[in-house]
Amino acid sequence: VVLGGREYSGYLVPFAFTLVMDAIATVGMVYLMARQKPWLYIAVSILRLTLQITFNIYFVVIKGMHVEGVIYSALIASTTVGAIMFVYVISANGFLFSKTVSLEIMKCSMPITAAGMGAFYSMFRDRYFIRVFSGLHEVGLYSLGYKFGFVLVMVAWDPFQKIWASLRYQIYEKENAIPTYQRIFTYVSLIMIFTALGIALFVKDFFRIVAAPEFWPAHKVV
């Protein structure tokens, strides 16, 4: 239903498992942020990026696996990082289970889960209609262009937000908290403004290059 044929259904199983391992890895990464271990966080992130790039090159370029190669490289990277984070968190905290705490978490997360499902449908439903009325190739080009809208968040805001979530409470306890807040958000705003300007100036030329048919000689196969 989603991809328009059963020939692609085999992609969904490893991709679904990748999502599960991503969730496990995310718990560990959030734990590193809460413990304020930025260097370890960076090391794990670099490890994941290195694994994904290495296996992408191996599966896609050397083995010529195209879509399967991308999926399997993501699966290997997610499984590796997820396993490392699982072992790290368990070894640092032990393994305990509380029925009371679990019920409270489930009760709190149920409306958030429903909102997340609604947001997911709202964000990605357009790809289904593009696939129905055009094709998967157009979905790929649209998704590529769509990602540029998130470059600003990923480059300028997300790295700052990761440490700011825990650091802001420490700043609040200091005497010069308000001036510090003002100075920090002035710098962050300037970075976001110049990043957005750069995206606006150069993304059109970049997308014109990568969207050209000659840039994707095997796009019909993919």
GROMACS .gro file of N, CA and C in nm, residues 20-136:
model
  351
   20VAL      N    1   1.358   0.025   1.575
   20VAL     CA    2   1.365  -0.025   1.713
   20VAL      C    3   1.504  -0.001   1.772
   21MET      N    4   1.607  -0.032   1.697
   21MET     CA    5   1.743  -0.012   1.747
   21MET      C    6   1.775   0.137   1.761
   22ASP      N    7   1.718   0.219   1.674
   22ASP     CA    8   1.736   0.364   1.688
   22ASP      C    9   1.678   0.413   1.820
   23ALA      N   10   1.562   0.359   1.858
   23ALA     CA   11   1.500   0.399   1.985
   23ALA      C   12   1.588   0.362   2.104
   24ILE      N   13   1.646   0.242   2.099
   24ILE     CA   14   1.735   0.199   2.207
   24ILE      C   15   1.859   0.289   2.212
   25ALA      N   16   1.914   0.320   2.095
   25ALA     CA   17   2.031   0.407   2.091
   25ALA      C   18   1.999   0.547   2.141
   26THR      N   19   1.878   0.595   2.110
   26THR     CA   20   1.838   0.729   2.153
   26THR      C   21   1.833   0.740   2.305
   27VAL      N   22   1.786   0.635   2.370
   27VAL     CA   23   1.782   0.635   2.517
   27VAL      C   24   1.923   0.653   2.573
   28GLY      N   25   2.018   0.580   2.516
   28GLY     CA   26   2.156   0.593   2.561
   28GLY      C   27   2.214   0.730   2.534
   29MET      N   28   2.183   0.787   2.417
   29MET     CA   29   2.235   0.920   2.385
   29MET      C   30   2.176   1.027   2.476
   30VAL      N   31   2.048   1.014   2.508
   30VAL     CA   32   1.985   1.108   2.602
   30VAL      C   33   2.049   1.094   2.740
   31TYR      N   34   2.083   0.972   2.778
   31TYR     CA   35   2.149   0.950   2.906
   31TYR      C   36   2.285   1.021   2.908
   32LEU      N   37   2.359   1.015   2.797
   32LEU     CA   38   2.488   1.084   2.789
   32LEU      C   39   2.470   1.235   2.802
   33MET      N   40   2.364   1.289   2.742
   33MET     CA   41   2.337   1.432   2.755
   33MET      C   42   2.303   1.469   2.898
   34ALA      N   43   2.222   1.384   2.963
   34ALA     CA   44   2.183   1.412   3.101
   34ALA      C   45   2.303   1.407   3.195
   35ARG      N   46   2.398   1.319   3.165
   35ARG     CA   47   2.520   1.308   3.246
   35ARG      C   48   2.628   1.407   3.202
   36GLN      N   49   2.596   1.488   3.099
   36GLN     CA   50   2.688   1.589   3.046
   36GLN      C   51   2.823   1.527   3.009
   37LYS      N   52   2.817   1.433   2.918
   37LYS     CA   53   2.937   1.367   2.864
   37LYS      C   54   2.946   1.398   2.715
   38PRO      N   55   2.981   1.522   2.680
   38PRO     CA   56   2.978   1.561   2.538
   38PRO      C   57   3.078   1.486   2.452
   39TRP      N   58   3.198   1.458   2.505
   39TRP     CA   59   3.299   1.391   2.424
   39TRP      C   60   3.260   1.248   2.393
   40LEU      N   61   3.201   1.181   2.490
   40LEU     CA   62   3.152   1.046   2.465
   40LEU      C   63   3.036   1.048   2.367
   41TYR      N   64   2.950   1.149   2.379
   41TYR     CA   65   2.839   1.165   2.286
   41TYR      C   66   2.891   1.183   2.143
   42ILE      N   67   2.991   1.269   2.129
   42ILE     CA   68   3.050   1.293   1.997
   42ILE      C   69   3.115   1.167   1.943
   43ALA      N   70   3.185   1.093   2.030
   43ALA     CA   71   3.252   0.971   1.987
   43ALA      C   72   3.153   0.867   1.934
   44VAL      N   73   3.043   0.850   2.006
   44VAL     CA   74   2.940   0.755   1.960
   44VAL      C   75   2.877   0.802   1.830
   45SER      N   76   2.851   0.932   1.820
   45SER     CA   77   2.792   0.986   1.697
   45SER      C   78   2.886   0.966   1.578
   46ILE      N   79   3.016   0.990   1.599
   46ILE     CA   80   3.113   0.970   1.491
   46ILE      C   81   3.122   0.823   1.454
   47LEU      N   82   3.116   0.736   1.554
   47LEU     CA   83   3.118   0.592   1.527
   47LEU      C   84   3.001   0.552   1.439
   48ARG      N   85   2.883   0.601   1.472
   48ARG     CA   86   2.766   0.567   1.393
   48ARG      C   87   2.778   0.621   1.250
   49LEU      N   88   2.822   0.745   1.237
   49LEU     CA   89   2.837   0.804   1.105
   49LEU      C   90   2.941   0.727   1.023
   50THR      N   91   3.052   0.690   1.087
   50THR     CA   92   3.157   0.616   1.017
   50THR      C   93   3.106   0.480   0.970
   51LEU      N   94   3.034   0.410   1.057
   51LEU     CA   95   2.979   0.281   1.019
   51LEU      C   96   2.883   0.293   0.901
   52GLN      N   97   2.795   0.393   0.908
   52GLN     CA   98   2.695   0.407   0.802
   52GLN      C   99   2.760   0.444   0.669
   53ILE      N  100   2.856   0.536   0.672
   53ILE     CA  101   2.923   0.574   0.548
   53ILE      C  102   3.003   0.457   0.490
   54THR      N  103   3.075   0.386   0.578
   54THR     CA  104   3.156   0.273   0.532
   54THR      C  105   3.071   0.165   0.467
   55PHE      N  106   2.962   0.127   0.533
   55PHE     CA  107   2.878   0.022   0.477
   55PHE      C  108   2.796   0.071   0.359
   56ASN      N  109   2.764   0.201   0.354
   56ASN     CA  110   2.700   0.255   0.234
   56ASN      C  111   2.791   0.240   0.113
   57ILE      N  112   2.918   0.274   0.131
   57ILE     CA  113   3.014   0.261   0.021
   57ILE      C  114   3.029   0.114  -0.020
   58TYR      N  115   3.035   0.026   0.080
   58TYR     CA  116   3.054  -0.115   0.050
   58TYR      C  117   2.933  -0.175  -0.022
   59PHE      N  118   2.815  -0.154   0.037
   59PHE     CA  119   2.695  -0.216  -0.020
   59PHE      C  120   2.649  -0.150  -0.150
   60VAL      N  121   2.651  -0.016  -0.153
   60VAL     CA  122   2.596   0.055  -0.268
   60VAL      C  123   2.697   0.065  -0.382
   61VAL      N  124   2.820   0.108  -0.352
   61VAL     CA  125   2.919   0.131  -0.457
   61VAL      C  126   2.985   0.001  -0.501
   62ILE      N  127   3.033  -0.078  -0.403
   62ILE     CA  128   3.109  -0.199  -0.437
   62ILE      C  129   3.016  -0.313  -0.477
   63LYS      N  130   2.914  -0.339  -0.394
   63LYS     CA  131   2.823  -0.451  -0.421
   63LYS      C  132   2.708  -0.415  -0.513
   64GLY      N  133   2.683  -0.285  -0.535
   64GLY     CA  134   2.576  -0.243  -0.624
   64GLY      C  135   2.437  -0.280  -0.575
   65MET      N  136   2.412  -0.270  -0.444
   65MET     CA  137   2.285  -0.312  -0.387
   65MET      C  138   2.181  -0.201  -0.382
   66HIS      N  139   2.219  -0.076  -0.415
   66HIS     CA  140   2.125   0.035  -0.424
   66HIS      C  141   2.046   0.053  -0.295
   67VAL      N  142   1.912   0.043  -0.301
   67VAL     CA  143   1.827   0.069  -0.185
   67VAL      C  144   1.856  -0.029  -0.072
   68GLU      N  145   1.872  -0.158  -0.107
   68GLU     CA  146   1.901  -0.258  -0.004
   68GLU      C  147   2.030  -0.224   0.070
   69GLY      N  148   2.128  -0.173  -0.002
   69GLY     CA  149   2.254  -0.137   0.063
   69GLY      C  150   2.238  -0.026   0.164
   70VAL      N  151   2.158   0.075   0.130
   70VAL     CA  152   2.134   0.185   0.224
   70VAL      C  153   2.063   0.135   0.349
   71ILE      N  154   1.963   0.049   0.329
   71ILE     CA  155   1.886  -0.003   0.442
   71ILE      C  156   1.973  -0.091   0.531
   72TYR      N  157   2.051  -0.179   0.472
   72TYR     CA  158   2.133  -0.269   0.552
   72TYR      C  159   2.246  -0.194   0.623
   73SER      N  160   2.301  -0.092   0.561
   73SER     CA  161   2.404  -0.014   0.629
   73SER      C  162   2.346   0.060   0.749
   74ALA      N  163   2.224   0.113   0.733
   74ALA     CA  164   2.157   0.179   0.846
   74ALA      C  165   2.126   0.079   0.956
   75LEU      N  166   2.087  -0.043   0.916
   75LEU     CA  167   2.056  -0.147   1.014
   75LEU      C  168   2.180  -0.185   1.094
   76ILE      N  169   2.292  -0.202   1.027
   76ILE     CA  170   2.416  -0.241   1.096
   76ILE      C  171   2.461  -0.130   1.190
   77ALA      N  172   2.457  -0.005   1.142
   77ALA     CA  173   2.499   0.107   1.226
   77ALA      C  174   2.408   0.122   1.348
   78SER      N  175   2.277   0.113   1.327
   78SER     CA  176   2.183   0.128   1.438
   78SER      C  177   2.196   0.015   1.538
   79THR      N  178   2.212  -0.108   1.490
   79THR     CA  179   2.225  -0.223   1.579
   79THR      C  180   2.353  -0.213   1.662
   80THR      N  181   2.461  -0.173   1.599
   80THR     CA  182   2.589  -0.161   1.670
   80THR      C  183   2.581  -0.055   1.779
   81VAL      N  184   2.534   0.065   1.742
   81VAL     CA  185   2.525   0.174   1.840
   81VAL      C  186   2.422   0.142   1.948
   82GLY      N  187   2.309   0.084   1.907
   82GLY     CA  188   2.206   0.047   2.005
   82GLY      C  189   2.258  -0.053   2.107
   83ALA      N  190   2.334  -0.153   2.060
   83ALA     CA  191   2.391  -0.253   2.152
   83ALA      C  192   2.492  -0.190   2.246
   84ILE      N  193   2.576  -0.101   2.193
   84ILE     CA  194   2.676  -0.034   2.277
   84ILE      C  195   2.608   0.052   2.384
   85MET      N  196   2.507   0.128   2.345
   85MET     CA  197   2.437   0.214   2.440
   85MET      C  198   2.361   0.132   2.544
   86PHE      N  199   2.303   0.020   2.501
   86PHE     CA  200   2.231  -0.065   2.596
   86PHE      C  201   2.325  -0.120   2.703
   87VAL      N  202   2.440  -0.172   2.660
   87VAL     CA  203   2.537  -0.226   2.754
   87VAL      C  204   2.591  -0.115   2.845
   88TYR      N  205   2.616   0.004   2.788
   88TYR     CA  206   2.672   0.114   2.868
   88TYR      C  207   2.575   0.159   2.976
   89VAL      N  208   2.448   0.179   2.939
   89VAL     CA  209   2.350   0.227   3.036
   89VAL      C  210   2.324   0.122   3.145
   90ILE      N  211   2.314  -0.005   3.105
   90ILE     CA  212   2.290  -0.110   3.203
   90ILE      C  213   2.409  -0.125   3.297
   91SER      N  214   2.530  -0.119   3.243
   91SER     CA  215   2.649  -0.133   3.328
   91SER      C  216   2.665  -0.015   3.423
   92ALA      N  217   2.618   0.103   3.384
   92ALA     CA  218   2.631   0.221   3.469
   92ALA      C  219   2.521   0.230   3.574
   93ASN      N  220   2.406   0.173   3.547
   93ASN     CA  221   2.292   0.190   3.636
   93ASN      C  222   2.232   0.060   3.688
   94GLY      N  223   2.271  -0.052   3.632
   94GLY     CA  224   2.208  -0.176   3.670
   94GLY      C  225   2.075  -0.193   3.598
   95PHE      N  226   2.009  -0.305   3.625
   95PHE     CA  227   1.881  -0.333   3.560
   95PHE      C  228   1.775  -0.353   3.666
   96LEU      N  229   1.686  -0.257   3.677
   96LEU     CA  230   1.578  -0.263   3.775
   96LEU      C  231   1.445  -0.238   3.705
   97PHE      N  232   1.339  -0.290   3.761
   97PHE     CA  233   1.206  -0.270   3.704
   97PHE      C  234   1.109  -0.231   3.814
   98SER      N  235   1.035  -0.123   3.788
   98SER     CA  236   0.934  -0.077   3.882
   98SER      C  237   0.800  -0.070   3.811
   99LYS      N  238   0.705  -0.147   3.858
   99LYS     CA  239   0.573  -0.147   3.797
   99LYS      C  240   0.506  -0.011   3.812
  100THR      N  241   0.522   0.052   3.928
  100THR     CA  242   0.460   0.182   3.952
  100THR      C  243   0.515   0.288   3.857
  101VAL      N  244   0.647   0.293   3.847
  101VAL     CA  245   0.710   0.392   3.758
  101VAL      C  246   0.672   0.365   3.613
  102SER      N  247   0.669   0.237   3.575
  102SER     CA  248   0.635   0.202   3.437
  102SER      C  249   0.493   0.246   3.402
  103LEU      N  250   0.401   0.225   3.492
  103LEU     CA  251   0.262   0.267   3.468
  103LEU      C  252   0.251   0.418   3.456
  104GLU      N  253   0.325   0.490   3.541
  104GLU     CA  254   0.323   0.635   3.534
  104GLU      C  255   0.379   0.686   3.401
  105ILE      N  256   0.489   0.621   3.357
  105ILE     CA  257   0.548   0.660   3.228
  105ILE      C  258   0.451   0.632   3.114
  106MET      N  259   0.387   0.517   3.116
  106MET     CA  260   0.292   0.482   3.011
  106MET      C  261   0.174   0.578   3.011
  107LYS      N  262   0.126   0.612   3.130
  107LYS     CA  263   0.013   0.704   3.140
  107LYS      C  264   0.049   0.842   3.086
  108CYS      N  265   0.170   0.886   3.114
  108CYS     CA  266   0.214   1.017   3.067
  108CYS      C  267   0.243   1.016   2.917
  109SER      N  268   0.294   0.904   2.865
  109SER     CA  269   0.340   0.900   2.726
  109SER      C  270   0.229   0.869   2.626
  110MET      N  271   0.116   0.816   2.671
  110MET     CA  272   0.010   0.779   2.577
  110MET      C  273  -0.040   0.898   2.494
  111PRO      N  274  -0.074   1.012   2.553
  111PRO     CA  275  -0.115   1.125   2.469
  111PRO      C  276  -0.002   1.178   2.382
  112ILE      N  277   0.122   1.171   2.433
  112ILE     CA  278   0.237   1.214   2.353
  112ILE      C  279   0.255   1.122   2.234
  113THR      N  280   0.236   0.991   2.256
  113THR     CA  281   0.246   0.895   2.147
  113THR      C  282   0.140   0.921   2.040
  114ALA      N  283   0.017   0.947   2.085
  114ALA     CA  284  -0.090   0.979   1.990
  114ALA      C  285  -0.057   1.105   1.910
  115ALA      N  286  -0.005   1.206   1.979
  115ALA     CA  287   0.033   1.329   1.909
  115ALA      C  288   0.147   1.303   1.811
  116GLY      N  289   0.241   1.217   1.850
  116GLY     CA  290   0.352   1.184   1.760
  116GLY      C  291   0.305   1.111   1.635
  117MET      N  292   0.209   1.020   1.651
  117MET     CA  293   0.154   0.950   1.535
  117MET      C  294   0.082   1.048   1.443
  118GLY      N  295   0.008   1.143   1.501
  118GLY     CA  296  -0.059   1.243   1.419
  118GLY      C  297   0.040   1.332   1.346
  119ALA      N  298   0.148   1.370   1.415
  119ALA     CA  299   0.251   1.453   1.352
  119ALA      C  300   0.321   1.377   1.241
  120PHE      N  301   0.345   1.248   1.261
  120PHE     CA  302   0.409   1.166   1.158
  120PHE      C  303   0.321   1.159   1.034
  121TYR      N  304   0.192   1.136   1.052
  121TYR     CA  305   0.100   1.130   0.939
  121TYR      C  306   0.093   1.265   0.869
  122SER      N  307   0.087   1.372   0.946
  122SER     CA  308   0.077   1.505   0.887
  122SER      C  309   0.202   1.540   0.807
  123MET      N  310   0.320   1.492   0.853
  123MET     CA  311   0.445   1.529   0.789
  123MET      C  312   0.473   1.447   0.664
  124PHE      N  313   0.434   1.319   0.665
  124PHE     CA  314   0.475   1.229   0.557
  124PHE      C  315   0.361   1.183   0.466
  125ARG      N  316   0.241   1.225   0.489
  125ARG     CA  317   0.131   1.179   0.406
  125ARG      C  318   0.144   1.226   0.262
  126ASP      N  319   0.208   1.342   0.240
  126ASP     CA  320   0.219   1.395   0.105
  126ASP      C  321   0.300   1.302   0.015
  127ARG      N  322   0.395   1.227   0.071
  127ARG     CA  323   0.476   1.136  -0.009
  127ARG      C  324   0.391   1.025  -0.070
  128TYR      N  325   0.290   0.982   0.003
  128TYR     CA  326   0.201   0.878  -0.051
  128TYR      C  327   0.128   0.929  -0.175
  129PHE      N  328   0.076   1.050  -0.169
  129PHE     CA  329   0.002   1.103  -0.283
  129PHE      C  330   0.096   1.132  -0.400
  130ILE      N  331   0.218   1.174  -0.372
  130ILE     CA  332   0.315   1.194  -0.480
  130ILE      C  333   0.346   1.062  -0.547
  131ARG      N  334   0.360   0.955  -0.467
  131ARG     CA  335   0.386   0.823  -0.524
  131ARG      C  336   0.270   0.776  -0.611
  132VAL      N  337   0.147   0.800  -0.565
  132VAL     CA  338   0.030   0.755  -0.640
  132VAL      C  339   0.017   0.828  -0.772
  133PHE      N  340   0.035   0.959  -0.771
  133PHE     CA  341   0.010   1.040  -0.891
  133PHE      C  342   0.135   1.060  -0.977
  134SER      N  343   0.255   1.032  -0.923
  134SER     CA  344   0.376   1.049  -1.003
  134SER      C  345   0.460   0.921  -1.003
  135GLY      N  346   0.526   0.892  -0.890
  135GLY     CA  347   0.610   0.773  -0.884
  135GLY      C  348   0.712   0.784  -0.773
  136LEU      N  349   0.784   0.673  -0.748
  136LEU     CA  350   0.880   0.670  -0.639
  136LEU      C  351   1.000   0.760  -0.667
   0.00000   0.00000   0.00000
